[in-house]
Amino acid sequence: MKLLQSLAALTASLAVALAGAGAVPAAAATAEEDVDVIASRLQDYYLSQGDEVLLANGIYLARTSDATDYLASQEADGSWADVDYADRTSSANGSVWSAYTALYRLMAMAQAYRDEGADGFEEPALLAGIEQGLRYWDEADPGNTNWWETEIGESIAMGRISVFLSDVLADDALEVTLEHNTGRLDPVGANGAWRTTNYLFEAVATEDVEDIRAGFDTMVATVAVDDSGDVNEAVQPDLSFWAHGPQLYSEGYGLALFANVAIWADAARGTSLAFSRDDLDTIAAYIVGGTRWMIRGEIGMLYLGYRPPKTVEGVTGYAAEFIEPLRMMARTDPLYARDYEAVLDNVLGETPGNGLTGDRYFWRSEFASHLRPEYGIFTKLNSSRTTGGEYRSTFRPSVGNEVYWNASGATAIQVTNEEYTDLGPAFDWFHYPGVTAPYAKEQDRGPAGRLSNGGSFTGGVSDGTYGATVFTLDRAGASAQKSYFAFDDEMVALGTGITSDRDVAVHTTVNQVAAAGNASVDGEAVAAGTDTEVAGASWAYNDRVGYVFPGSQTVHVANADQTGSWLGEDPETHRAFTLYVDHGVAPEDASYEYVVLPAMPENKVRNYARKPAVDVLRNDAALQAVRHDKLDLTMATFAEAGPLDLGDGRSLEVSEPCLVILDESGRTPVVTVSNPERPGLVVDVSLSDGDEAVHGTFALGAGPDLGRSVTGALASNTDPGASPLTASRAAVDHGAALAGDGDEGTEWRSGPDGTTWLASRLEPGSYLTGLRIDWGEDHATRYLVQTSTDGTTWTDRRFVQDGDGGTSSIELDPRPASFLRVVMLESSGGAGFSVRELTPETSVNLALGRAASASGGVGGNAVDGNLATRWIAPVDDRSWLQVDLGSVQPVSTVRLRWEASFARQYEIQVSDDGGTWETAYATTGAGSDGGTDLLSLEAEGRYVRMQTVRRSDSRWGVSVWEMEVFSDDALLDALEPAPARPDLALGRPVTAQSTYSSGLAAANAVDGDPTTRWASQRQDAPYTTERWLQVDLEDVRAVSRVAVTWEAATSDDYRVQGSLDGESWVDLARVQGRSSGLRDVVDIDRTEARYVRIIGLPATKYGLSVFDLEVYGGFNLTCSDEAVHLAPVATGGVTASVSPVVADDQFTAYSLDDTVARVVGAPEVTDDGAVEVPLATGPSGATSVLLTHSAGDEIAWCDVAVDVDTSALEALVDEADALDSREWSQRTWAPLLPALEAAKSVLAADAASRDEVDAAAAALADALDGLKPVRPSGR
């Protein structure tokens, strides 16, 4: 390849010379020539890494300069005597697999063969040694207990050797590198990036252009956002990265992800295989839009100090490894080059900040970033929903668990960016800044080394400029409520309810940093060697950071030497400035208040202490709140719903627990709201001033948007106390509220005929069991009942085709719902619709979001309404889980949703005071069989407890997805109406190729319970055993659809098969690739079958795991998942499909919004099942068309988007995309990227309006017009 590189360079030089002489322009390079360029750049990159050969796990076992020594020590058969090829040691946590030594040496020899400055350059003997070493490796075929070493590590080595030597290796030796490279296309996580990199190594070595293109597409997919919220090894919707479960890893595995994609983007730049603008935008979103917020010279995660930092280009630090990929992207992506360079310069120490100013809360990963030009503050949290960290080193009891408290509100306050790294291993791991904790060397490493916290009410809120976070401490025998509020000049920290049952003191650490010569408290110098308590302290100072204690706090201050060591390294001693509040041993309801003033001169800190800019309004268990009068900004964390007194007769009130930012700096009050633990919560906010009030209602997110901030203005005409009913339209004096006023003499009327909906908001925690509609004179003859948890995404619950007016009582199988909607399609009188009363029938879960505790584990997970989180009890028969309902309530029904490990015998107990308990229910006979237990009780109490007596499996503690408490028996009496399309597999006999454990039995996949699952046996790579799951329908049935809901252990390539006898199988469908949301819905040609199964190879070592296998007959009536785009003010249509096609089946279509798209004719059906619906469009917008048919109750929704002319905006985007950010002044460039990104969002939207397109175009045009070139140097 070196020869190819030289020839390419010569060709390019000649082309330039000839072109300069007026000759014919040189032809563009072919794709094959571009592959040689990519290979050459890869070689140059790895040779530039230095003499030490690095694979990917930080282990150094060979040097390029020693290549000829390795050749000399090599045995004749290609082996090395000092390598144990039979060793199976994992290299995951500091140990070394002996066989790696051989691989490293072969890589070093390959690099030396191509390195003009190395001994062995192009030496035939060195090449022969490499070939013989590869042959021996193939013969020995070393293995490892850790899949990563053999599947990825070995493949990296083989792939790199093939890239260096593919053109000179003997055929059999080259084949070894290809055979032992198991790389494949995998878009999931850092391991996916490594697998895809290995795939690309082979594609480059074999010069397969199409495989290279596929590899590049997949590599970009590894850093693309996964919007489903179901993939734990992926870039999350908040642009953070998760690995090893719901765990923030933007720095570790996330860095590996970035490094891999940057290497390939850089190698391909300027070639015909270069990454597209969309590809580069995806990478920029992840790094510039995400990870950049976590770096200010150094990564704002204090736990990283448990290991030595790396040194790159003379920079020693944990962010140093970002240097190379940042530099690669800066030269690859001109549009974002300035941003990459801003971070790069910051890491190199050339600038104090990274170019960002603002506030960012990563709601998925529970990490807050608050950046100003002069400083940065990073706060790392951990709730019961996430993993706070994992121990990945050799544990030293004398040191304790260094990472135990790293995500318990740990706050890095960075001005110089070296405050913490200057302490090195001498950092006291039990004085993390911002953390309240028992001061002891924690020995606990958590299950599988992973750490958690029991506090569910943990999260943040951000309006992009300011932010607040709350951390509910519930671990290590300690509890507390802690809030942090970040403004321009200060961060205010409040703590309350600090309680512990440990026999050690509890400390709240304000900061622990390298001591400076100006350390002081209240202006008095703190001399070196000081370690003392100061009563009534008002303020303190060290280096360039001030601290103020508004209540004249008693604090402990130290300016003393600390000694520590990294694993296997010599001890180091450094002097630390430590400031903390000592709450004493076993405190009860202790509290604190302090203000941090980063980058503020000492004299200004003194003045601030005399007159703080921020007032603490509340600091108690229900509410922590502060106000900054100068900014006209109030921030609060409401652990309980209720009012906040703002003073002067003003109050801020919320209807649900939440975090709030109230900004009154403009003409209209603006509120930003979030709730970290309650999916789909609807929060009413009111700001009152005497007789006047403004209000707002905020529908918060669920799933991947749980905890995301929502911003909106408060208005005087949005009183949350008004009716919960709304409608798509209403006649004058007949508004929606009349359908819920309890007066049958009044009614809502829609006005003229047409599709109309009437909706009702439900009480939080509601399960809708039914509804009653008292119709007016004009009733709906056809209508659809829907529910929603967020008011945006609707689920069809009942389609009524024969409405006859009067009173309609509809029973529904109970499901969680925040909204009910009745979509009315056809009117009895042809003059619209009228409803006297719409009455939802609900049963409310009293336990939802209430305070929960347990004998161990995270009790809050069982009352958060989230079936993706669960309580896991200690490994003990006698465990308990209890919830505080807030007041004494009737308790008539309790529902327990068990995980695979359940309690065979247990009791339900109630109490008025949490101390004296009465048994209200006890299992009898054989007890529970797991799954879901729905229990009838006759009791009352404030506290409800589930007390286990005997477990189903002695190996595990019991585990509960959700414990729900109801004051009525509606769920017990609720009917389970037969669905319009029954699941033929439900409750049928089922068998499987294998089962991992008794708690993961095959029957779980057909029990109708979304929380239970089947899992097959596991297998280390390679995955050669097909796994299958089979259901017996007990009779020959017509089958037209199969649905599979997967757990994380899936198959990327499986078949759906049918059989009449269970012996002879026919393939009905093949499913390839991984579905979004881990659910596959497979429509098949109508087939007669008694047995149905899925069969395929697992994608991971964990085999296959299925929550639900569903089989359906009936009709398949579907529309595309993608919206149909139509031209404005024109005719067009949508196409659905139906199977089977039945004679005389009549189709009817209805548009939800005729102003967007109107149905203008009867749908027509073709012989092959295509259903064409003719439409006439309006000027812009989006709507849905409902398609029904007479032969069945199936319905389909077809989404329609009316496109406006975006050509002018597209031209502006193309113009902006072609720019090089470095050519324009910083001041004029600053507005460009936000305007460009907003324009691209508008273009990507399904249905942008004319106004939205024009506004985006105007903003981008203004930004382009305002650009000024960088002034030449010297002017």
PDB file of C-alpha atoms in Angstrom, residues 960-1172:
ATOM      1  CA  VAL A 960     -41.778  -6.450  41.431  1.00  0.00           C
ATOM      2  CA  TRP A 961     -42.288  -4.311  38.347  1.00  0.00           C
ATOM      3  CA  GLU A 962     -45.178  -2.374  39.879  1.00  0.00           C
ATOM      4  CA  MET A 963     -47.321  -2.384  43.021  1.00  0.00           C
ATOM      5  CA  GLU A 964     -50.639  -0.573  42.560  1.00  0.00           C
ATOM      6  CA  VAL A 965     -53.254   0.304  45.172  1.00  0.00           C
ATOM      7  CA  PHE A 966     -56.895   1.212  44.436  1.00  0.00           C
ATOM      8  CA  SER A 967     -59.672   2.440  46.690  1.00  0.00           C
ATOM      9  CA  ASP A 968     -62.364   0.691  44.631  1.00  0.00           C
ATOM     10  CA  ASP A 969     -62.900  -2.743  43.096  1.00  0.00           C
ATOM     11  CA  ALA A 970     -63.407  -1.545  39.525  1.00  0.00           C
ATOM     12  CA  LEU A 971     -60.447  -3.544  38.229  1.00  0.00           C
ATOM     13  CA  LEU A 972     -61.798  -6.705  39.841  1.00  0.00           C
ATOM     14  CA  ASP A 973     -65.183  -6.225  38.213  1.00  0.00           C
ATOM     15  CA  ALA A 974     -63.895  -4.886  34.892  1.00  0.00           C
ATOM     16  CA  LEU A 975     -64.687  -7.087  31.945  1.00  0.00           C
ATOM     17  CA  GLU A 976     -62.024  -8.134  29.507  1.00  0.00           C
ATOM     18  CA  PRO A 977     -63.890  -7.504  26.253  1.00  0.00           C
ATOM     19  CA  ALA A 978     -62.895  -9.763  23.426  1.00  0.00           C
ATOM     20  CA  PRO A 979     -60.682  -7.749  21.120  1.00  0.00           C
ATOM     21  CA  ALA A 980     -61.844  -7.122  17.585  1.00  0.00           C
ATOM     22  CA  ARG A 981     -58.933  -9.244  16.464  1.00  0.00           C
ATOM     23  CA  PRO A 982     -58.146 -11.901  19.090  1.00  0.00           C
ATOM     24  CA  ASP A 983     -54.650 -13.199  19.691  1.00  0.00           C
ATOM     25  CA  LEU A 984     -54.860 -16.843  18.604  1.00  0.00           C
ATOM     26  CA  ALA A 985     -51.732 -17.705  20.610  1.00  0.00           C
ATOM     27  CA  LEU A 986     -52.953 -16.330  23.932  1.00  0.00           C
ATOM     28  CA  GLY A 987     -52.846 -19.028  26.594  1.00  0.00           C
ATOM     29  CA  ARG A 988     -52.187 -21.798  24.072  1.00  0.00           C
ATOM     30  CA  PRO A 989     -49.662 -24.660  24.611  1.00  0.00           C
ATOM     31  CA  VAL A 990     -46.150 -23.530  23.804  1.00  0.00           C
ATOM     32  CA  THR A 991     -42.766 -25.244  23.518  1.00  0.00           C
ATOM     33  CA  ALA A 992     -39.236 -23.992  22.971  1.00  0.00           C
ATOM     34  CA  GLN A 993     -35.893 -25.272  21.744  1.00  0.00           C
ATOM     35  CA  SER A 994     -34.481 -24.471  25.199  1.00  0.00           C
ATOM     36  CA  THR A 995     -35.232 -22.474  28.335  1.00  0.00           C
ATOM     37  CA  TYR A 996     -32.722 -20.535  30.393  1.00  0.00           C
ATOM     38  CA  SER A 997     -34.506 -20.965  33.735  1.00  0.00           C
ATOM     39  CA  SER A 998     -37.861 -21.985  35.178  1.00  0.00           C
ATOM     40  CA  GLY A 999     -38.758 -18.338  35.769  1.00  0.00           C
ATOM     41  CA  LEU A1000     -38.289 -17.634  32.046  1.00  0.00           C
ATOM     42  CA  ALA A1001     -40.533 -20.394  30.760  1.00  0.00           C
ATOM     43  CA  ALA A1002     -41.920 -20.569  27.237  1.00  0.00           C
ATOM     44  CA  ALA A1003     -45.480 -20.123  28.524  1.00  0.00           C
ATOM     45  CA  ASN A1004     -44.584 -16.560  29.563  1.00  0.00           C
ATOM     46  CA  ALA A1005     -44.544 -15.546  25.907  1.00  0.00           C
ATOM     47  CA  VAL A1006     -48.231 -16.322  25.436  1.00  0.00           C
ATOM     48  CA  ASP A1007     -49.668 -15.325  28.825  1.00  0.00           C
ATOM     49  CA  GLY A1008     -50.680 -11.809  27.719  1.00  0.00           C
ATOM     50  CA  ASP A1009     -48.528 -10.225  30.451  1.00  0.00           C
ATOM     51  CA  PRO A1010     -46.065  -7.687  29.020  1.00  0.00           C
ATOM     52  CA  THR A1011     -43.742  -8.065  32.035  1.00  0.00           C
ATOM     53  CA  THR A1012     -43.047 -11.810  31.753  1.00  0.00           C
ATOM     54  CA  ARG A1013     -40.821 -13.388  29.133  1.00  0.00           C
ATOM     55  CA  TRP A1014     -39.283 -16.549  27.746  1.00  0.00           C
ATOM     56  CA  ALA A1015     -35.513 -16.818  27.377  1.00  0.00           C
ATOM     57  CA  SER A1016     -33.526 -19.512  25.629  1.00  0.00           C
ATOM     58  CA  GLN A1017     -30.210 -20.967  26.669  1.00  0.00           C
ATOM     59  CA  ARG A1018     -27.138 -18.821  26.080  1.00  0.00           C
ATOM     60  CA  GLN A1019     -24.046 -19.474  23.967  1.00  0.00           C
ATOM     61  CA  ASP A1020     -20.675 -17.783  23.579  1.00  0.00           C
ATOM     62  CA  ALA A1021     -19.710 -16.533  20.123  1.00  0.00           C
ATOM     63  CA  PRO A1022     -19.914 -17.696  17.438  1.00  0.00           C
ATOM     64  CA  TYR A1023     -23.669 -18.162  17.671  1.00  0.00           C
ATOM     65  CA  THR A1024     -24.319 -21.329  15.703  1.00  0.00           C
ATOM     66  CA  THR A1025     -27.382 -22.834  17.385  1.00  0.00           C
ATOM     67  CA  GLU A1026     -30.768 -21.761  16.117  1.00  0.00           C
ATOM     68  CA  ARG A1027     -33.289 -21.087  18.891  1.00  0.00           C
ATOM     69  CA  TRP A1028     -37.033 -21.449  18.401  1.00  0.00           C
ATOM     70  CA  LEU A1029     -40.317 -20.780  20.137  1.00  0.00           C
ATOM     71  CA  GLN A1030     -43.455 -22.620  18.982  1.00  0.00           C
ATOM     72  CA  VAL A1031     -47.153 -22.267  19.800  1.00  0.00           C
ATOM     73  CA  ASP A1032     -49.892 -24.843  19.215  1.00  0.00           C
ATOM     74  CA  LEU A1033     -53.133 -23.079  18.201  1.00  0.00           C
ATOM     75  CA  GLU A1034     -54.956 -26.383  19.042  1.00  0.00           C
ATOM     76  CA  ASP A1035     -56.790 -26.308  15.750  1.00  0.00           C
ATOM     77  CA  VAL A1036     -56.056 -25.389  12.160  1.00  0.00           C
ATOM     78  CA  ARG A1037     -56.592 -21.631  11.906  1.00  0.00           C
ATOM     79  CA  ALA A1038     -56.237 -18.998   9.197  1.00  0.00           C
ATOM     80  CA  VAL A1039     -53.134 -16.987  10.136  1.00  0.00           C
ATOM     81  CA  SER A1040     -52.343 -13.580   8.614  1.00  0.00           C
ATOM     82  CA  ARG A1041     -50.114 -11.792  11.159  1.00  0.00           C
ATOM     83  CA  VAL A1042     -47.447 -12.665  13.756  1.00  0.00           C
ATOM     84  CA  ALA A1043     -46.149 -10.124  16.279  1.00  0.00           C
ATOM     85  CA  VAL A1044     -43.015 -10.583  18.393  1.00  0.00           C
ATOM     86  CA  THR A1045     -42.166  -8.324  21.329  1.00  0.00           C
ATOM     87  CA  TRP A1046     -38.503  -8.843  22.164  1.00  0.00           C
ATOM     88  CA  GLU A1047     -36.444  -8.276  25.264  1.00  0.00           C
ATOM     89  CA  ALA A1048     -32.934  -6.983  24.477  1.00  0.00           C
ATOM     90  CA  ALA A1049     -31.798 -10.492  23.415  1.00  0.00           C
ATOM     91  CA  THR A1050     -33.028 -10.591  19.825  1.00  0.00           C
ATOM     92  CA  SER A1051     -32.279 -12.136  16.468  1.00  0.00           C
ATOM     93  CA  ASP A1052     -31.148 -10.074  13.500  1.00  0.00           C
ATOM     94  CA  ASP A1053     -32.273 -12.802  11.098  1.00  0.00           C
ATOM     95  CA  TYR A1054     -35.127 -15.167  11.879  1.00  0.00           C
ATOM     96  CA  ARG A1055     -38.012 -16.921  10.126  1.00  0.00           C
ATOM     97  CA  VAL A1056     -41.694 -17.219  10.891  1.00  0.00           C
ATOM     98  CA  GLN A1057     -42.824 -20.736  10.089  1.00  0.00           C
ATOM     99  CA  GLY A1058     -46.163 -22.570   9.965  1.00  0.00           C
ATOM    100  CA  SER A1059     -47.076 -26.241  10.168  1.00  0.00           C
ATOM    101  CA  LEU A1060     -50.181 -28.415  10.093  1.00  0.00           C
ATOM    102  CA  ASP A1061     -48.628 -31.256  12.114  1.00  0.00           C
ATOM    103  CA  GLY A1062     -45.723 -29.740  14.061  1.00  0.00           C
ATOM    104  CA  GLU A1063     -43.244 -31.745  11.976  1.00  0.00           C
ATOM    105  CA  SER A1064     -43.199 -30.316   8.461  1.00  0.00           C
ATOM    106  CA  TRP A1065     -42.568 -26.576   8.455  1.00  0.00           C
ATOM    107  CA  VAL A1066     -43.062 -23.922   5.792  1.00  0.00           C
ATOM    108  CA  ASP A1067     -41.370 -20.521   5.881  1.00  0.00           C
ATOM    109  CA  LEU A1068     -44.050 -17.824   6.058  1.00  0.00           C
ATOM    110  CA  ALA A1069     -41.711 -14.832   6.393  1.00  0.00           C
ATOM    111  CA  ARG A1070     -38.105 -13.908   7.022  1.00  0.00           C
ATOM    112  CA  VAL A1071     -37.256 -10.949   9.249  1.00  0.00           C
ATOM    113  CA  GLN A1072     -33.828  -9.346   8.978  1.00  0.00           C
ATOM    114  CA  GLY A1073     -32.381  -6.413  10.883  1.00  0.00           C
ATOM    115  CA  ARG A1074     -33.308  -5.038  14.269  1.00  0.00           C
ATOM    116  CA  SER A1075     -36.660  -3.345  14.648  1.00  0.00           C
ATOM    117  CA  SER A1076     -37.146  -0.060  16.436  1.00  0.00           C
ATOM    118  CA  GLY A1077     -38.930  -0.448  19.729  1.00  0.00           C
ATOM    119  CA  LEU A1078     -37.998  -4.165  19.921  1.00  0.00           C
ATOM    120  CA  ARG A1079     -41.324  -5.198  18.372  1.00  0.00           C
ATOM    121  CA  ASP A1080     -41.778  -6.878  15.011  1.00  0.00           C
ATOM    122  CA  VAL A1081     -45.214  -7.015  13.369  1.00  0.00           C
ATOM    123  CA  VAL A1082     -45.029  -9.452  10.459  1.00  0.00           C
ATOM    124  CA  ASP A1083     -47.902  -9.561   7.974  1.00  0.00           C
ATOM    125  CA  ILE A1084     -48.046 -12.761   5.960  1.00  0.00           C
ATOM    126  CA  ASP A1085     -50.224 -14.178   3.214  1.00  0.00           C
ATOM    127  CA  ARG A1086     -53.294 -15.780   4.763  1.00  0.00           C
ATOM    128  CA  THR A1087     -52.157 -19.322   5.624  1.00  0.00           C
ATOM    129  CA  GLU A1088     -53.796 -22.364   7.207  1.00  0.00           C
ATOM    130  CA  ALA A1089     -51.701 -23.584  10.159  1.00  0.00           C
ATOM    131  CA  ARG A1090     -52.058 -25.236  13.535  1.00  0.00           C
ATOM    132  CA  TYR A1091     -48.504 -24.602  14.698  1.00  0.00           C
ATOM    133  CA  VAL A1092     -46.590 -21.328  14.364  1.00  0.00           C
ATOM    134  CA  ARG A1093     -43.002 -20.734  15.405  1.00  0.00           C
ATOM    135  CA  ILE A1094     -40.174 -18.253  15.177  1.00  0.00           C
ATOM    136  CA  ILE A1095     -36.673 -19.645  14.610  1.00  0.00           C
ATOM    137  CA  GLY A1096     -33.300 -17.979  14.147  1.00  0.00           C
ATOM    138  CA  LEU A1097     -29.779 -17.361  15.359  1.00  0.00           C
ATOM    139  CA  PRO A1098     -29.329 -15.068  18.364  1.00  0.00           C
ATOM    140  CA  ALA A1099     -27.673 -11.673  17.889  1.00  0.00           C
ATOM    141  CA  THR A1100     -25.838 -11.890  21.240  1.00  0.00           C
ATOM    142  CA  LYS A1101     -24.560 -14.510  23.655  1.00  0.00           C
ATOM    143  CA  TYR A1102     -27.761 -14.116  25.668  1.00  0.00           C
ATOM    144  CA  GLY A1103     -29.790 -16.186  23.218  1.00  0.00           C
ATOM    145  CA  LEU A1104     -33.359 -15.205  22.373  1.00  0.00           C
ATOM    146  CA  SER A1105     -35.790 -13.613  24.805  1.00  0.00           C
ATOM    147  CA  VAL A1106     -39.431 -12.825  23.987  1.00  0.00           C
ATOM    148  CA  PHE A1107     -41.999 -10.985  26.081  1.00  0.00           C
ATOM    149  CA  ASP A1108     -44.923 -11.765  23.769  1.00  0.00           C
ATOM    150  CA  LEU A1109     -45.534 -13.992  20.743  1.00  0.00           C
ATOM    151  CA  GLU A1110     -48.889 -13.121  19.182  1.00  0.00           C
ATOM    152  CA  VAL A1111     -50.673 -14.762  16.259  1.00  0.00           C
ATOM    153  CA  TYR A1112     -53.652 -13.212  14.472  1.00  0.00           C
ATOM    154  CA  GLY A1113     -56.173 -14.175  11.846  1.00  0.00           C
ATOM    155  CA  GLY A1114     -58.798 -11.870  10.369  1.00  0.00           C
ATOM    156  CA  PHE A1115     -57.918  -9.074   7.967  1.00  0.00           C
ATOM    157  CA  ASN A1116     -54.670  -7.181   7.615  1.00  0.00           C
ATOM    158  CA  LEU A1117     -55.658  -3.580   6.967  1.00  0.00           C
ATOM    159  CA  THR A1118     -52.622  -1.314   7.091  1.00  0.00           C
ATOM    160  CA  CYS A1119     -51.140   1.955   5.953  1.00  0.00           C
ATOM    161  CA  SER A1120     -47.490   2.853   5.701  1.00  0.00           C
ATOM    162  CA  ASP A1121     -45.764   3.949   8.909  1.00  0.00           C
ATOM    163  CA  GLU A1122     -44.472   6.948   6.962  1.00  0.00           C
ATOM    164  CA  ALA A1123     -46.659   9.921   6.188  1.00  0.00           C
ATOM    165  CA  VAL A1124     -47.755  10.375   2.582  1.00  0.00           C
ATOM    166  CA  HIS A1125     -46.565  13.751   1.296  1.00  0.00           C
ATOM    167  CA  LEU A1126     -48.910  15.595  -1.033  1.00  0.00           C
ATOM    168  CA  ALA A1127     -48.743  18.898  -2.865  1.00  0.00           C
ATOM    169  CA  PRO A1128     -50.745  21.842  -1.472  1.00  0.00           C
ATOM    170  CA  VAL A1129     -54.146  22.742  -2.904  1.00  0.00           C
ATOM    171  CA  ALA A1130     -54.183  19.752  -5.208  1.00  0.00           C
ATOM    172  CA  THR A1131     -55.643  16.299  -5.569  1.00  0.00           C
ATOM    173  CA  GLY A1132     -53.843  13.174  -4.505  1.00  0.00           C
ATOM    174  CA  GLY A1133     -54.404  10.227  -2.261  1.00  0.00           C
ATOM    175  CA  VAL A1134     -53.162   7.647   0.185  1.00  0.00           C
ATOM    176  CA  THR A1135     -52.833   3.945  -0.396  1.00  0.00           C
ATOM    177  CA  ALA A1136     -53.557   1.266   2.175  1.00  0.00           C
ATOM    178  CA  SER A1137     -53.471  -2.498   1.793  1.00  0.00           C
ATOM    179  CA  VAL A1138     -55.941  -5.190   2.777  1.00  0.00           C
ATOM    180  CA  SER A1139     -55.731  -8.953   2.810  1.00  0.00           C
ATOM    181  CA  PRO A1140     -57.555 -11.037   2.102  1.00  0.00           C
ATOM    182  CA  VAL A1141     -59.614  -9.228  -0.517  1.00  0.00           C
ATOM    183  CA  VAL A1142     -63.297 -10.069  -0.051  1.00  0.00           C
ATOM    184  CA  ALA A1143     -66.072  -9.385  -2.537  1.00  0.00           C
ATOM    185  CA  ASP A1144     -68.538  -6.678  -1.475  1.00  0.00           C
ATOM    186  CA  ASP A1145     -66.226  -5.380   1.247  1.00  0.00           C
ATOM    187  CA  GLN A1146     -67.036  -1.668   1.436  1.00  0.00           C
ATOM    188  CA  PHE A1147     -64.377   0.871   2.502  1.00  0.00           C
ATOM    189  CA  THR A1148     -65.004   4.292   4.030  1.00  0.00           C
ATOM    190  CA  ALA A1149     -62.424   6.981   4.815  1.00  0.00           C
ATOM    191  CA  TYR A1150     -62.562   9.971   7.182  1.00  0.00           C
ATOM    192  CA  SER A1151     -60.113  12.827   7.572  1.00  0.00           C
ATOM    193  CA  LEU A1152     -59.441  14.197  11.048  1.00  0.00           C
ATOM    194  CA  ASP A1153     -58.933  17.676   9.569  1.00  0.00           C
ATOM    195  CA  ASP A1154     -60.656  18.562   6.323  1.00  0.00           C
ATOM    196  CA  THR A1155     -58.728  21.837   6.073  1.00  0.00           C
ATOM    197  CA  VAL A1156     -55.544  19.811   5.551  1.00  0.00           C
ATOM    198  CA  ALA A1157     -56.852  16.931   3.448  1.00  0.00           C
ATOM    199  CA  ARG A1158     -60.461  16.143   2.519  1.00  0.00           C
ATOM    200  CA  VAL A1159     -61.774  12.782   1.305  1.00  0.00           C
ATOM    201  CA  VAL A1160     -63.337  13.450  -2.118  1.00  0.00           C
ATOM    202  CA  GLY A1161     -64.539  10.039  -3.203  1.00  0.00           C
ATOM    203  CA  ALA A1162     -65.108   6.450  -2.204  1.00  0.00           C
ATOM    204  CA  PRO A1163     -61.978   4.321  -1.703  1.00  0.00           C
ATOM    205  CA  GLU A1164     -61.300   1.843  -4.484  1.00  0.00           C
ATOM    206  CA  VAL A1165     -59.803  -1.635  -4.012  1.00  0.00           C
ATOM    207  CA  THR A1166     -57.618  -3.416  -6.535  1.00  0.00           C
ATOM    208  CA  ASP A1167     -57.389  -7.172  -6.992  1.00  0.00           C
ATOM    209  CA  ASP A1168     -54.033  -7.260  -5.205  1.00  0.00           C
ATOM    210  CA  GLY A1169     -55.449  -5.543  -2.094  1.00  0.00           C
ATOM    211  CA  ALA A1170     -54.388  -1.942  -2.653  1.00  0.00           C
ATOM    212  CA  VAL A1171     -56.937   0.518  -1.262  1.00  0.00           C
ATOM    213  CA  GLU A1172     -56.782   3.930  -2.919  1.00  0.00           C
TER     214      GLU A1172
END
